[in-house]
């Protein structure tokens, strides 16, 4: 095992690079620490006490501290009130622990200028993850399980089974801490570990090695699929004004269109059931909208238009001496104009200064807004005006107005209000 570990490490690291080791005190991380020290890696230890198991967790902390002292390795630790954090964030204890752990690991990694974080995930962890993902519903990336490297996090034990790791520990006389919660089947992962995998091994005693081969094939399938999707993205998808526009004919050659669409839009948090409904609605009446937790997808005539939810609607008060307003989406400049050099530009509003009453209000449009479009003496609902211009549902979310004394003086980028236009009587 040492030789395989050393071969992997030397192919990956430069001698000068520094490693932060996530060490819980359990079998896997204790072996990882021993291997790292044996390979003379420049490393430090990070340990998290989640304060969920009372004196047992404190014992883990003390054990890892003594390991660090014995190996003469720098030691960093932290304690979290995990239950309180889980309640505050509205997530499970397991999710809160995972978020806290990796947030702190990254903080220490940067603080100590470590190049990588090593965690002790191994082959059996990967098998359990793959089965969990399969049970909950997943694509090919979920079936291949845990990545060996993701950004600065590396899992160098991922190809070693739990049996190999335990054998290494016993041969080298290592001691470790047992986490009593690992025996409970109340957690989904433990249930799969103790109940499901043991049954599957009755069918295939070499389940771990079979999964390792499958994981390599899944990874190859994923790479090939991503290559194909990248080619589709370049040909059929464009980004304009913070919108992702997908041509509908992208899906024409495919039989399982919903699954193909999901592979493209899953990063925007749409699920497979939604993709089924999108496909069924794709050639119906334009304007139907689908919502994920972060984005909207609107069916347009020839495209599917994805837009990130706007941040909470904001308003900007403009006082008489203000000359520049910056928003997240655009900048607004206010300045005196030359009546001789007026230019026709939808992004420029030429207004009669004497009709302006400060302060002005720059805001996103609202249902119920109305104004007098240039050339009209009667009011028109802004929603009807946008429909007449064939402004898509996605683009409507980006419309702003300049309000003066309760009246809309300009629908920004589209049309000024007739009541504020330049006339022969205009002085400035």
Coordinates of C-alpha atoms in Angstrom, one line a residue:
X1 CA 0.0 0.0 0.0
X2 CA 2.8 2.4 0.8
X3 CA 4.4 1.9 -2.6
X4 CA 1.1 2.7 -4.4
X5 CA 0.5 5.7 -2.2
X6 CA 4.1 7.0 -2.8
X7 CA 3.8 6.5 -6.5
X8 CA 0.6 8.5 -6.6
X9 CA 2.0 11.3 -4.4
X10 CA 5.2 11.7 -6.4
X11 CA 3.3 11.9 -9.7
X12 CA 1.1 14.6 -8.2
X13 CA 3.2 16.8 -5.9
X14 CA 6.3 18.9 -6.1
X15 CA 8.8 18.5 -3.2
X16 CA 8.2 22.1 -2.1
X17 CA 4.4 21.8 -1.9
X18 CA 2.7 21.8 1.5
X19 CA -0.3 19.6 2.5
X20 CA -3.1 20.1 5.0
X21 CA -4.3 16.8 6.3
X22 CA -7.9 16.4 7.6
X23 CA -7.5 14.0 10.5
X24 CA -10.5 12.9 12.6
X25 CA -8.6 10.2 14.6
X26 CA -10.4 7.3 12.9
X27 CA -8.8 4.5 11.1
X28 CA -8.7 6.1 7.6
X29 CA -7.2 9.5 8.5
X30 CA -4.8 7.9 11.0
X31 CA -3.4 5.7 8.2
X32 CA -3.4 8.8 5.8
X33 CA -1.3 10.7 8.4
X34 CA 1.1 7.8 8.8
X35 CA 1.6 7.4 5.1
X36 CA 2.2 11.2 4.7
X37 CA 4.8 11.2 7.4
X38 CA 6.4 8.1 6.0
X39 CA 6.7 9.8 2.6
X40 CA 8.3 12.8 4.2
X41 CA 5.5 15.2 3.1
X42 CA 5.6 18.8 4.3
X43 CA 2.2 18.7 6.1
X44 CA 0.0 20.1 8.9
X45 CA -3.0 18.5 10.7
X46 CA -6.5 20.0 10.9
X47 CA -9.0 18.5 13.3
X48 CA -12.7 19.5 13.9
X49 CA -14.6 18.8 17.1
X50 CA -18.3 19.1 16.2
X51 CA -19.3 18.7 19.9
X52 CA -21.9 16.1 19.1
X53 CA -20.6 13.1 21.0
X54 CA -19.6 14.7 24.3
X55 CA -16.5 13.2 25.9
X56 CA -16.0 10.9 23.0
X57 CA -15.4 13.8 20.7
X58 CA -13.1 15.5 23.2
X59 CA -11.2 12.2 23.4
X60 CA -10.8 12.3 19.5
X61 CA -9.4 15.8 19.8
X62 CA -6.9 14.8 22.4
X63 CA -5.9 11.7 20.5
X64 CA -5.2 13.7 17.3
X65 CA -3.3 16.3 19.3
X66 CA -1.0 13.6 20.7
X67 CA -0.5 12.1 17.2
X68 CA 0.6 15.5 15.9
X69 CA 3.0 16.0 18.8
X70 CA 4.4 12.5 18.3
X71 CA 5.0 13.1 14.6
X72 CA 6.2 16.6 15.2
X73 CA 3.5 18.0 12.8
X74 CA 1.8 21.4 13.2
X75 CA -1.7 20.9 14.7
X76 CA -4.8 23.1 14.2
X77 CA -8.2 22.4 15.7
X78 CA -11.6 24.1 16.1
X79 CA -14.8 23.4 18.0
X80 CA -18.2 24.1 16.5
X81 CA -21.7 24.2 18.1
X82 CA -22.9 22.2 15.2
X83 CA -26.5 21.7 16.4
X84 CA -26.9 25.5 16.7
X85 CA -25.5 26.1 13.3
X86 CA -27.7 23.4 11.7
X87 CA -30.8 25.1 13.3
X88 CA -29.6 28.6 12.1
X89 CA -29.0 27.4 8.5
X90 CA -32.1 25.2 8.4
X91 CA -30.1 22.1 7.3
X92 CA -29.4 18.6 8.7
X93 CA -26.7 18.1 11.3
X94 CA -24.7 16.1 8.7
X95 CA -24.9 18.9 6.2
X96 CA -24.0 21.6 8.7
X97 CA -21.0 19.5 9.8
X98 CA -19.9 19.1 6.2
X99 CA -20.2 22.8 5.4
X100 CA -18.4 23.9 8.6
X101 CA -15.6 21.4 8.1
X102 CA -14.8 22.4 4.5
X103 CA -15.2 26.2 5.2
X104 CA -12.7 25.9 8.1
X105 CA -10.3 23.6 6.2
X106 CA -10.1 26.2 3.3
X107 CA -9.5 29.0 5.8
X108 CA -6.6 27.1 7.4
X109 CA -5.3 26.0 4.1
X110 CA -5.0 29.6 2.9
X111 CA -3.8 30.9 6.2
X112 CA -0.9 28.3 6.4
X113 CA -0.3 28.6 2.6
X114 CA -0.9 24.9 2.0
X115 CA -1.1 23.9 -1.6
X116 CA -3.6 21.0 -1.1
X117 CA -6.1 19.6 1.4
X118 CA -5.9 15.8 1.8
X119 CA -8.9 13.9 3.0
X120 CA -9.1 10.1 3.8
X121 CA -12.0 9.1 1.7
X122 CA -11.4 5.6 0.3
X123 CA -12.9 3.1 -2.1
X124 CA -15.7 1.9 0.2
X125 CA -16.7 5.5 0.9
X126 CA -17.0 6.0 -2.9
X127 CA -19.1 2.8 -3.3
X128 CA -21.5 4.1 -0.5
X129 CA -21.7 7.5 -2.2
X130 CA -22.5 6.0 -5.6
X131 CA -25.3 3.8 -4.1
X132 CA -26.7 6.8 -2.1
X133 CA -26.7 8.9 -5.3
X134 CA -28.4 6.1 -7.3
X135 CA -31.1 5.7 -4.6
X136 CA -31.8 9.4 -4.6
X137 CA -31.6 9.8 -8.4
X138 CA -28.6 10.9 -10.3
X139 CA -26.8 11.0 -13.7
X140 CA -23.5 9.6 -14.8
X141 CA -21.5 11.9 -12.5
X142 CA -23.3 10.7 -9.5
X143 CA -22.7 7.0 -10.4
X144 CA -18.9 7.6 -10.7
X145 CA -19.0 8.8 -7.1
X146 CA -16.4 10.9 -5.4
X147 CA -13.8 12.8 -7.5
X148 CA -10.1 12.0 -6.7
X149 CA -9.3 15.7 -7.0
X150 CA -11.6 18.7 -6.9
X151 CA -9.8 22.1 -7.0
X152 CA -7.4 22.0 -4.1
X153 CA -8.9 19.0 -2.4
X154 CA -7.3 15.6 -3.0
X155 CA -8.4 12.1 -1.9
X156 CA -5.2 10.0 -2.2
X157 CA -6.8 6.9 -0.6
X158 CA -9.7 6.7 -3.0
X159 CA -8.4 3.5 -4.8
X160 CA -7.8 1.6 -1.5
X161 CA -10.4 -0.5 0.2
X162 CA -11.3 -0.3 3.8
X163 CA -9.9 -3.8 4.2
X164 CA -6.5 -2.7 2.7
X165 CA -6.4 0.3 5.0
X166 CA -7.2 -1.8 8.1
X167 CA -4.5 -4.3 7.1
X168 CA -1.9 -1.5 6.8
X169 CA -2.8 -0.2 10.2
X170 CA -2.4 -3.5 11.9
X171 CA 0.8 -4.4 10.2
X172 CA 2.3 -1.0 11.3
X173 CA 0.9 -1.2 14.8
X174 CA -1.3 1.9 14.5
X175 CA -3.9 2.8 17.0
X176 CA -7.0 4.8 16.1
X177 CA -10.3 5.9 17.5
X178 CA -13.7 4.3 16.8
X179 CA -16.6 6.6 16.2
X180 CA -19.6 4.9 17.9
X181 CA -22.0 6.8 15.6
X182 CA -20.7 4.7 12.7
X183 CA -22.4 1.7 14.1
X184 CA -25.9 3.3 14.0
X185 CA -28.1 2.5 11.0
X186 CA -30.1 5.7 11.6
X187 CA -27.9 7.5 9.1
X188 CA -28.5 6.6 5.4
X189 CA -24.8 6.0 4.7
X190 CA -24.5 3.7 7.7
X191 CA -27.6 1.8 6.6
X192 CA -26.1 1.2 3.2
X193 CA -22.7 0.2 4.7
X194 CA -24.1 -2.3 7.2
X195 CA -27.3 -3.6 5.5
X196 CA -27.1 -3.1 1.8
X197 CA -23.4 -3.7 0.9
X198 CA -23.2 -6.9 2.9
X199 CA -26.1 -8.3 0.9
X200 CA -24.6 -7.2 -2.4
X201 CA -21.4 -9.0 -1.5
X202 CA -23.3 -12.2 -1.2
X203 CA -23.9 -11.9 -4.9
X204 CA -20.4 -10.5 -5.7
X205 CA -17.7 -11.0 -3.1
X206 CA -15.4 -8.7 -5.1
X207 CA -17.9 -5.9 -5.0
X208 CA -15.3 -3.2 -4.2
X209 CA -13.0 -4.1 -7.1
X210 CA -15.9 -4.4 -9.5
X211 CA -17.1 -0.9 -8.4
X212 CA -13.6 0.5 -8.9
X213 CA -13.6 -0.8 -12.5
X214 CA -17.1 0.6 -13.0
X215 CA -16.1 4.0 -11.6
X216 CA -13.3 4.3 -14.1
X217 CA -15.8 3.5 -16.9
X218 CA -18.3 6.0 -15.5
X219 CA -15.6 8.6 -15.4
X220 CA -14.7 7.9 -19.1
X221 CA -18.4 8.1 -20.0
X222 CA -18.7 11.4 -18.2
X223 CA -15.6 12.9 -19.9
X224 CA -17.0 11.8 -23.3
X225 CA -20.5 13.2 -22.5
X226 CA -19.0 16.5 -21.3
X227 CA -17.0 16.8 -24.5
X228 CA -20.2 16.3 -26.6
X229 CA -22.1 18.8 -24.4
X230 CA -19.4 21.4 -24.8
X231 CA -19.7 21.0 -28.6
X232 CA -23.5 21.5 -28.3
X233 CA -23.1 24.5 -26.1
X234 CA -20.8 26.2 -28.6
X235 CA -23.2 25.6 -31.5
X236 CA -26.6 26.1 -29.9
X237 CA -26.2 28.2 -26.8
X238 CA -25.3 31.9 -26.4
X239 CA -25.2 34.3 -23.5
X240 CA -26.7 37.8 -24.0
X241 CA -27.5 40.4 -21.3
X242 CA -27.0 37.9 -18.4
X243 CA -29.4 35.4 -20.1
X244 CA -28.6 31.9 -21.3
X245 CA -30.4 31.3 -24.6
X246 CA -30.7 27.7 -25.8
X247 CA -31.9 27.1 -29.3
X248 CA -34.8 24.5 -29.3
X249 CA -33.4 22.7 -32.3
X250 CA -30.4 21.6 -30.2
X251 CA -32.7 18.7 -28.9
X252 CA -34.1 17.6 -32.3
X253 CA -31.6 14.7 -33.0
X254 CA -32.2 13.1 -29.6
X255 CA -34.8 10.6 -28.5
X256 CA -34.4 11.2 -24.8
X257 CA -34.6 14.9 -25.0
X258 CA -35.5 15.6 -21.3
X259 CA -32.3 13.8 -20.1
X260 CA -30.2 15.7 -22.6
X261 CA -31.7 19.0 -21.5
X262 CA -31.2 18.1 -17.9
X263 CA -27.4 17.6 -18.5
X264 CA -27.3 21.1 -19.9
X265 CA -29.5 22.9 -17.3
X266 CA -28.8 21.0 -14.1
X267 CA -26.2 23.6 -13.1
X268 CA -29.0 26.1 -12.9
X269 CA -30.8 23.7 -10.4
X270 CA -33.6 22.4 -12.7
X271 CA -34.5 18.8 -12.1
X272 CA -35.4 15.9 -14.6
X273 CA -39.1 16.1 -14.0
X274 CA -39.1 19.8 -14.9
X275 CA -37.1 19.0 -18.0
X276 CA -39.8 16.5 -19.0
X277 CA -42.4 19.3 -18.6
X278 CA -40.3 21.8 -20.5
X279 CA -40.0 19.3 -23.5
X280 CA -43.7 18.8 -23.5
X281 CA -44.3 22.5 -23.5
X282 CA -41.5 23.5 -25.8
X283 CA -43.5 23.8 -29.0
X284 CA -46.7 25.2 -27.4
X285 CA -47.6 28.8 -26.7
X286 CA -44.5 30.9 -25.9
X287 CA -44.2 32.5 -22.5
X288 CA -44.5 29.4 -20.2
X289 CA -42.2 29.7 -17.3
X290 CA -40.4 27.2 -15.1
X291 CA -38.6 28.0 -11.8
X292 CA -35.7 26.4 -10.1
X293 CA -34.4 27.6 -6.7
X294 CA -32.1 30.1 -8.4
X295 CA -33.2 30.6 -12.0
X296 CA -36.2 30.9 -14.3
X297 CA -36.5 29.2 -17.7
X298 CA -38.9 30.8 -20.2
X299 CA -40.1 29.1 -23.4
X300 CA -39.7 31.6 -26.2
X301 CA -40.5 31.2 -29.9
X302 CA -37.2 29.6 -30.9
X303 CA -35.3 29.5 -27.7
X304 CA -35.3 28.5 -24.1
X305 CA -34.2 31.5 -22.1
X306 CA -32.7 31.0 -18.6
X307 CA -32.3 34.0 -16.3
X308 CA -30.9 34.1 -12.8
X309 CA -33.4 35.5 -10.2
X310 CA -32.7 39.2 -9.8
X311 CA -31.5 40.3 -6.4
X312 CA -34.2 42.0 -4.3
X313 CA -35.7 44.9 -6.3
X314 CA -33.8 48.1 -5.6
X315 CA -34.7 51.8 -5.9
X316 CA -32.3 54.6 -6.4
X317 CA -33.2 58.2 -5.4
X318 CA -31.7 60.8 -7.6
X319 CA -31.2 64.3 -6.2
X320 CA -30.8 67.5 -8.3
X321 CA -27.0 67.6 -8.0
X322 CA -26.4 63.9 -8.7
X323 CA -24.7 63.2 -11.9
X324 CA -23.9 59.5 -11.8
X325 CA -25.8 56.4 -10.5
X326 CA -24.3 52.9 -10.5
X327 CA -26.4 49.8 -10.3
X328 CA -25.5 46.1 -10.6
X329 CA -26.7 46.0 -14.2
X330 CA -25.9 49.5 -15.6
X331 CA -24.7 53.0 -15.0
X332 CA -26.8 56.1 -15.4
X333 CA -25.3 59.5 -16.2
X334 CA -27.2 62.8 -15.8
X335 CA -25.9 65.8 -17.6
X336 CA -27.1 69.0 -19.4
X337 CA -27.8 68.5 -23.0
X338 CA -27.1 70.6 -26.1
X339 CA -30.4 71.2 -27.9
X340 CA -28.6 71.5 -31.2
X341 CA -26.9 68.0 -31.0
X342 CA -29.7 65.8 -29.8
X343 CA -29.3 62.2 -31.0
X344 CA -31.8 59.4 -31.4
X345 CA -30.5 56.7 -29.0
X346 CA -32.8 54.3 -27.1
X347 CA -30.3 54.3 -24.3
X348 CA -30.3 58.1 -24.0
X349 CA -33.3 60.0 -22.7
X350 CA -33.5 63.7 -23.9
X351 CA -35.9 65.3 -21.4
X352 CA -37.1 68.9 -20.9
X353 CA -35.3 70.0 -17.8
X354 CA -38.1 72.4 -16.8
X355 CA -40.5 69.5 -16.6
X356 CA -38.3 67.6 -14.2
X357 CA -39.0 67.7 -10.5
X358 CA -36.5 66.3 -8.1
X359 CA -35.9 63.9 -6.5
X360 CA -36.2 61.3 -9.3
X361 CA -36.7 57.6 -8.6
X362 CA -34.9 55.0 -10.7
X363 CA -36.5 51.6 -10.1
X364 CA -37.5 48.3 -11.7
X365 CA -41.0 48.4 -13.4
X366 CA -44.0 47.1 -11.5
X367 CA -47.3 45.6 -12.6
X368 CA -49.8 48.4 -12.8
X369 CA -47.3 50.9 -14.2
X370 CA -48.5 53.1 -17.0
X371 CA -47.1 56.0 -19.0
X372 CA -47.6 58.1 -22.2
X373 CA -45.3 56.6 -24.8
X374 CA -43.7 59.2 -27.0
X375 CA -46.2 60.3 -29.6
X376 CA -49.3 59.3 -27.6
X377 CA -51.5 61.7 -25.6
X378 CA -53.2 58.9 -23.7
X379 CA -51.8 56.6 -21.0
X380 CA -50.8 53.0 -21.8
X381 CA -50.2 50.2 -19.4
X382 CA -46.5 49.4 -19.4
X383 CA -47.2 45.7 -19.5
X384 CA -49.2 46.2 -22.8
X385 CA -46.4 48.3 -24.2
X386 CA -43.9 45.6 -23.5
X387 CA -46.1 43.0 -25.1
X388 CA -46.5 45.2 -28.2
X389 CA -42.7 45.4 -28.5
X390 CA -42.6 41.6 -28.1
X391 CA -40.3 41.9 -25.1
X392 CA -39.8 38.4 -23.8
X393 CA -40.7 37.4 -20.3
X394 CA -37.1 37.0 -19.4
X395 CA -36.2 40.5 -20.7
X396 CA -39.2 42.0 -18.9
X397 CA -37.4 41.2 -15.6
X398 CA -34.6 43.6 -16.7
X399 CA -36.8 46.7 -17.4
X400 CA -36.2 49.8 -15.3
X401 CA -38.0 53.1 -15.3
X402 CA -37.1 56.7 -14.3
X403 CA -40.0 58.1 -12.2
X404 CA -40.6 61.9 -11.8
X405 CA -43.2 63.1 -9.3
X406 CA -45.1 59.8 -9.5
X407 CA -45.0 59.8 -13.3
X408 CA -42.8 57.6 -15.5
X409 CA -40.5 59.9 -17.5
X410 CA -38.5 57.1 -19.2
X411 CA -38.8 53.4 -19.7
X412 CA -35.0 53.0 -19.7
X413 CA -33.6 51.8 -23.0
X414 CA -37.1 51.7 -24.7
X415 CA -39.1 54.9 -24.8
X416 CA -39.5 58.3 -23.0
X417 CA -42.8 59.6 -21.9
X418 CA -44.5 62.1 -24.2
X419 CA -45.1 64.6 -21.3
X420 CA -41.3 65.1 -20.8
X421 CA -40.3 65.3 -24.4
X422 CA -38.3 68.1 -26.0
X423 CA -40.5 70.8 -27.7
X424 CA -39.8 74.0 -29.5
X425 CA -40.4 75.8 -26.2
X426 CA -37.7 73.8 -24.4
X427 CA -35.0 75.9 -22.9
X428 CA -32.6 73.3 -21.5

